[in-house]
Amino acid sequence: MSDAPVPQPALRAAWQVRSRHHPPTIRFDRPLDTLPVSLTGPVCALQCAHCGGHYLAHMRPLAEVDPATPATSLLISGGCDRQGRVPVDGHLAQVAALRPGRRLNWHVGMIDDATIHAIRPYVDLVSFDVVGDRETAREVYGLDLDLPDYLATYDLLAEHLPVVPHLTVGLRAGRLSGERRAVEALAARDVASLVFLVLIPTEGTRYAACEPPEVGEVVALLAEARVAMPRARLYLGCMRPRGAYRDALDEAAVHAGLNVIVNPARTAVEAA
C-alpha cells in the first residue's frame, strides 16, 4: 500500500461541499443478489492490459443462465470487439427471457444509435466507462479513441437511457493520466452520478506487476470531484484493491464526501 499522505485540506473542502448539498447519510451497498452475465463467455477481442479476459472468466456465460435464477439483478456485460463494442444484438432474445422481475444493468462499450434502440426495452441502467485521454485508451485497450469520443457515446446514451459514467483511477498502469480531464468534462455536463473504480493489478495480465495508484492520489481526485460536482451522487465502486489499501481508501472516501461505497471496508463503516 502507498504511504502517500491523504490530503487533509482537500478533504475538509470536500466535506464542506457535501454538508451543504447532501443529507448526513451514506449508503453501503453489498450487491449479493446481482449475477454478472457475459454475452461472449470468456472471449474478448481486445485483451485489455488490466483484464486480459480474467474478469470475464468469473462471469456466468449467457447460455448457462437459468431463467429461474434467484438473482434479482443482472449485470449484462461481455468482451468487446475490435472497435470496443460489446456485441449485444445477437443475444436480445435470451436477455428478454431473463428480464421479467429483474433489474438489468448493461455494460455496452462504444455503442451506436441503432443498438441503443434495440436494447432499450431491456435496460434499467447503462454503466459506461469513460477514458480521459488517447494515450490511456491506446495503451490499455488498443483503441485510437480520445475523451471526446467517449463523451460523444455517453451523450448518445444519455439521450435515450439512464446512464452512469464510470471512471477507473490509475487505469494506465497505476498512473493517473486523463482522470482529471474526465472529471472536468463530466462536471460540465452536470451528471447526476459518477462511479469511481481503482486499478487492481491482476495476475496473468500485462499490468500484473504494476502498483495501484497511491491512495493519497486517489483520495485527492475524489475530493476534487466532490467540489467540482457538488450535487452529484459519487460512488466508490466494487473494483478496487483489497487489504490495507482498501481499508485506507474506504475510510478516506467517507471523509471525501462520497455518497455510496460498494462492499465497504470496516474502516469506512466505523468512520461513517
XYZ file of C-alpha atoms in Angstrom:
272
model
C 0.000 0.000 0.000
C 1.205 3.501 -0.765
C 2.413 5.730 2.058
C 1.341 8.912 0.259
C -0.452 11.181 2.728
C -4.163 11.781 2.420
C -4.672 15.481 1.532
C -6.379 16.901 4.618
C -7.146 20.413 3.253
C -8.786 18.861 0.205
C -10.837 16.567 2.427
C -12.035 19.476 4.534
C -13.115 21.392 1.424
C -14.891 18.328 0.067
C -16.710 17.715 3.332
C -17.933 21.298 3.452
C -19.415 20.892 -0.037
C -21.042 17.591 0.883
C -22.552 19.065 4.040
C -24.147 21.884 2.061
C -25.645 19.717 -0.677
C -26.392 16.282 0.795
C -28.058 14.859 3.911
C -25.793 13.365 6.606
C -26.249 9.790 5.377
C -24.110 7.345 3.433
C -25.147 4.134 1.683
C -23.153 0.930 1.866
C -24.057 -1.438 -0.965
C -23.439 -5.184 -0.842
C -24.874 -6.466 -4.153
C -25.282 -10.115 -3.148
C -28.304 -10.666 -5.401
C -26.623 -9.496 -8.610
C -25.441 -12.072 -11.159
C -22.714 -10.939 -13.610
C -23.509 -12.304 -17.088
C -21.175 -12.385 -20.094
C -22.741 -12.265 -23.547
C -19.483 -13.518 -25.064
C -18.434 -16.065 -22.469
C -14.663 -15.747 -21.869
C -13.992 -14.230 -25.311
C -12.769 -10.648 -25.803
C -11.028 -9.347 -28.916
C -9.236 -6.545 -27.075
C -7.474 -8.498 -24.292
C -7.031 -5.257 -22.368
C -3.917 -4.636 -20.311
C -5.742 -4.547 -16.974
C -8.061 -7.521 -17.589
C -6.902 -9.872 -20.331
C -10.213 -11.724 -20.074
C -9.626 -12.502 -16.367
C -12.843 -10.899 -15.163
C -14.931 -12.464 -17.926
C -13.909 -15.889 -16.618
C -15.679 -15.075 -13.348
C -18.958 -14.164 -15.052
C -21.753 -16.572 -15.990
C -21.969 -17.159 -19.760
C -25.398 -16.111 -21.013
C -26.138 -19.607 -22.361
C -25.690 -21.028 -18.852
C -28.030 -18.657 -17.014
C -31.140 -20.416 -15.759
C -34.259 -18.258 -16.286
C -35.276 -19.381 -12.787
C -32.117 -17.967 -11.194
C -32.877 -16.356 -7.810
C -30.813 -13.295 -8.782
C -32.937 -10.149 -8.726
C -30.391 -8.127 -10.697
C -28.246 -8.967 -13.714
C -25.106 -7.241 -14.904
C -25.191 -7.746 -18.678
C -21.645 -7.417 -19.977
C -19.107 -9.301 -22.073
C -15.957 -8.982 -24.108
C -15.521 -6.300 -26.758
C -14.912 -6.474 -30.481
C -12.001 -4.639 -32.109
C -13.972 -1.374 -32.066
C -14.569 -1.518 -28.319
C -18.226 -2.586 -28.617
C -19.898 -5.354 -26.637
C -21.823 -7.352 -29.283
C -25.326 -7.269 -27.833
C -27.562 -7.542 -30.925
C -27.432 -11.298 -31.337
C -28.424 -12.043 -27.753
C -31.550 -9.988 -27.179
C -33.998 -12.912 -27.226
C -32.049 -14.677 -24.480
C -31.801 -11.487 -22.436
C -35.523 -10.838 -22.868
C -36.275 -14.261 -21.370
C -34.349 -13.255 -18.235
C -35.918 -9.808 -17.979
C -39.191 -10.415 -16.049
C -38.887 -9.368 -12.418
C -35.223 -8.414 -12.674
C -33.208 -5.221 -12.895
C -30.751 -5.172 -15.814
C -27.577 -3.098 -15.708
C -25.675 -3.120 -19.012
C -22.027 -2.581 -19.978
C -22.152 -1.851 -23.701
C -18.905 -0.122 -24.661
C -18.852 2.135 -27.727
C -22.460 1.608 -28.756
C -24.246 3.168 -31.743
C -27.731 4.659 -32.068
C -29.341 1.619 -33.704
C -28.101 -0.720 -30.990
C -29.292 1.642 -28.269
C -32.811 1.445 -29.660
C -32.583 -2.350 -29.957
C -31.676 -2.873 -26.290
C -33.845 -0.090 -24.899
C -36.782 -2.331 -23.802
C -34.433 -4.416 -21.647
C -32.395 -1.689 -19.941
C -32.794 -0.309 -16.445
C -29.342 1.263 -16.367
C -26.210 1.524 -18.505
C -22.787 1.666 -16.853
C -20.414 3.418 -19.242
C -16.630 3.586 -18.812
C -15.093 6.957 -19.645
C -11.400 7.250 -20.519
C -9.821 10.668 -20.191
C -7.054 10.598 -22.803
C -5.967 8.926 -26.028
C -2.734 7.547 -24.532
C -4.646 5.516 -21.939
C -7.142 4.199 -24.489
C -4.306 3.091 -26.767
C -2.166 1.516 -24.046
C -4.955 -0.255 -22.168
C -7.496 -1.129 -24.868
C -5.569 -0.768 -28.113
C -8.194 1.733 -29.286
C -7.454 5.016 -31.046
C -10.027 6.973 -29.049
C -9.850 10.168 -27.018
C -12.051 11.719 -24.354
C -14.335 13.442 -26.923
C -15.110 10.021 -28.448
C -16.164 8.634 -25.081
C -18.173 11.746 -24.288
C -19.989 11.547 -27.636
C -21.055 7.970 -26.840
C -22.029 8.976 -23.308
C -24.152 11.837 -24.669
C -25.829 9.500 -27.154
C -26.670 7.039 -24.393
C -27.945 9.808 -22.124
C -30.413 10.923 -24.811
C -32.237 7.585 -24.633
C -31.333 5.621 -21.497
C -30.407 6.071 -17.834
C -26.608 6.021 -17.851
C -23.992 6.329 -15.111
C -20.404 7.142 -16.103
C -17.611 5.074 -14.542
C -14.016 6.258 -14.198
C -11.133 3.941 -13.293
C -8.418 5.786 -11.386
C -4.911 4.703 -12.352
C -6.130 2.667 -15.297
C -2.913 3.386 -17.202
C -0.608 1.009 -15.310
C -1.423 2.622 -11.973
C -0.605 6.171 -13.108
C -3.120 8.986 -13.215
C -3.388 10.192 -16.787
C -6.639 11.706 -18.065
C -8.781 11.271 -14.950
C -8.963 14.936 -14.019
C -9.814 15.867 -17.595
C -12.675 13.357 -17.493
C -13.980 14.681 -14.163
C -13.962 18.230 -15.526
C -15.893 17.190 -18.640
C -18.487 15.245 -16.647
C -18.859 18.093 -14.164
C -19.564 20.428 -17.087
C -22.382 18.062 -18.075
C -23.786 18.219 -14.531
C -24.055 14.428 -14.369
C -26.311 13.085 -11.628
C -23.928 10.283 -10.606
C -20.339 9.158 -11.103
C -18.769 5.854 -10.086
C -15.057 5.715 -9.275
C -13.099 2.476 -9.635
C -9.402 1.853 -8.949
C -6.987 -0.309 -10.922
C -6.365 -3.752 -9.440
C -3.063 -5.196 -10.739
C -4.260 -8.676 -11.702
C -2.230 -11.844 -12.124
C -1.956 -13.002 -15.719
C -2.481 -9.537 -17.209
C 0.008 -7.093 -18.726
C -0.381 -4.934 -15.623
C 0.196 -7.748 -13.147
C 3.474 -6.266 -11.894
C 2.165 -2.694 -11.631
C 1.293 -0.923 -8.406
C -2.157 0.633 -7.950
C -2.227 4.418 -7.747
C -1.206 5.921 -4.432
C -4.091 6.149 -2.004
C -3.408 9.829 -1.476
C -3.644 10.482 -5.222
C -6.977 8.666 -5.442
C -8.390 10.492 -2.444
C -7.269 13.851 -3.832
C -9.177 13.116 -7.034
C -12.289 12.052 -5.085
C -12.163 15.262 -3.055
C -11.704 17.387 -6.173
C -14.662 15.657 -7.800
C -16.818 16.337 -4.748
C -16.043 20.056 -5.010
C -16.452 20.158 -8.798
C -19.718 18.160 -8.723
C -21.475 19.356 -5.580
C -24.903 17.871 -6.360
C -23.806 14.575 -7.926
C -24.008 11.251 -6.125
C -20.457 9.950 -6.029
C -19.825 6.226 -5.689
C -16.773 4.136 -4.856
C -17.416 1.018 -6.909
C -16.510 -2.584 -6.262
C -13.332 -2.697 -8.375
C -10.514 -1.533 -6.099
C -7.637 -3.275 -4.321
C -8.318 -5.179 -1.101
C -6.444 -5.390 2.195
C -4.730 -2.413 3.789
C -5.174 -0.393 0.581
C -8.960 -0.712 0.750
C -9.003 -0.010 4.476
C -7.210 3.306 3.934
C -9.079 4.290 0.769
C -12.574 3.497 2.051
C -12.095 5.409 5.289
C -10.790 8.432 3.400
C -13.649 8.197 0.884
C -16.113 8.785 3.708
C -14.287 11.983 4.646
C -14.074 12.988 0.968
C -17.846 13.161 0.924
C -18.774 10.186 -1.237
C -22.406 9.111 -1.074
C -22.130 5.368 -1.722
C -19.425 2.754 -1.120
C -19.832 -0.740 -2.556
C -18.602 -3.596 -0.356
C -17.131 -1.192 2.200
C -14.198 -1.953 4.458
C -14.880 -1.998 8.187
C -12.846 1.213 8.469
C -15.385 3.064 6.326
C -18.315 1.858 8.430
C -16.564 2.995 11.596
C -15.649 6.353 10.061
C -19.245 6.938 8.996
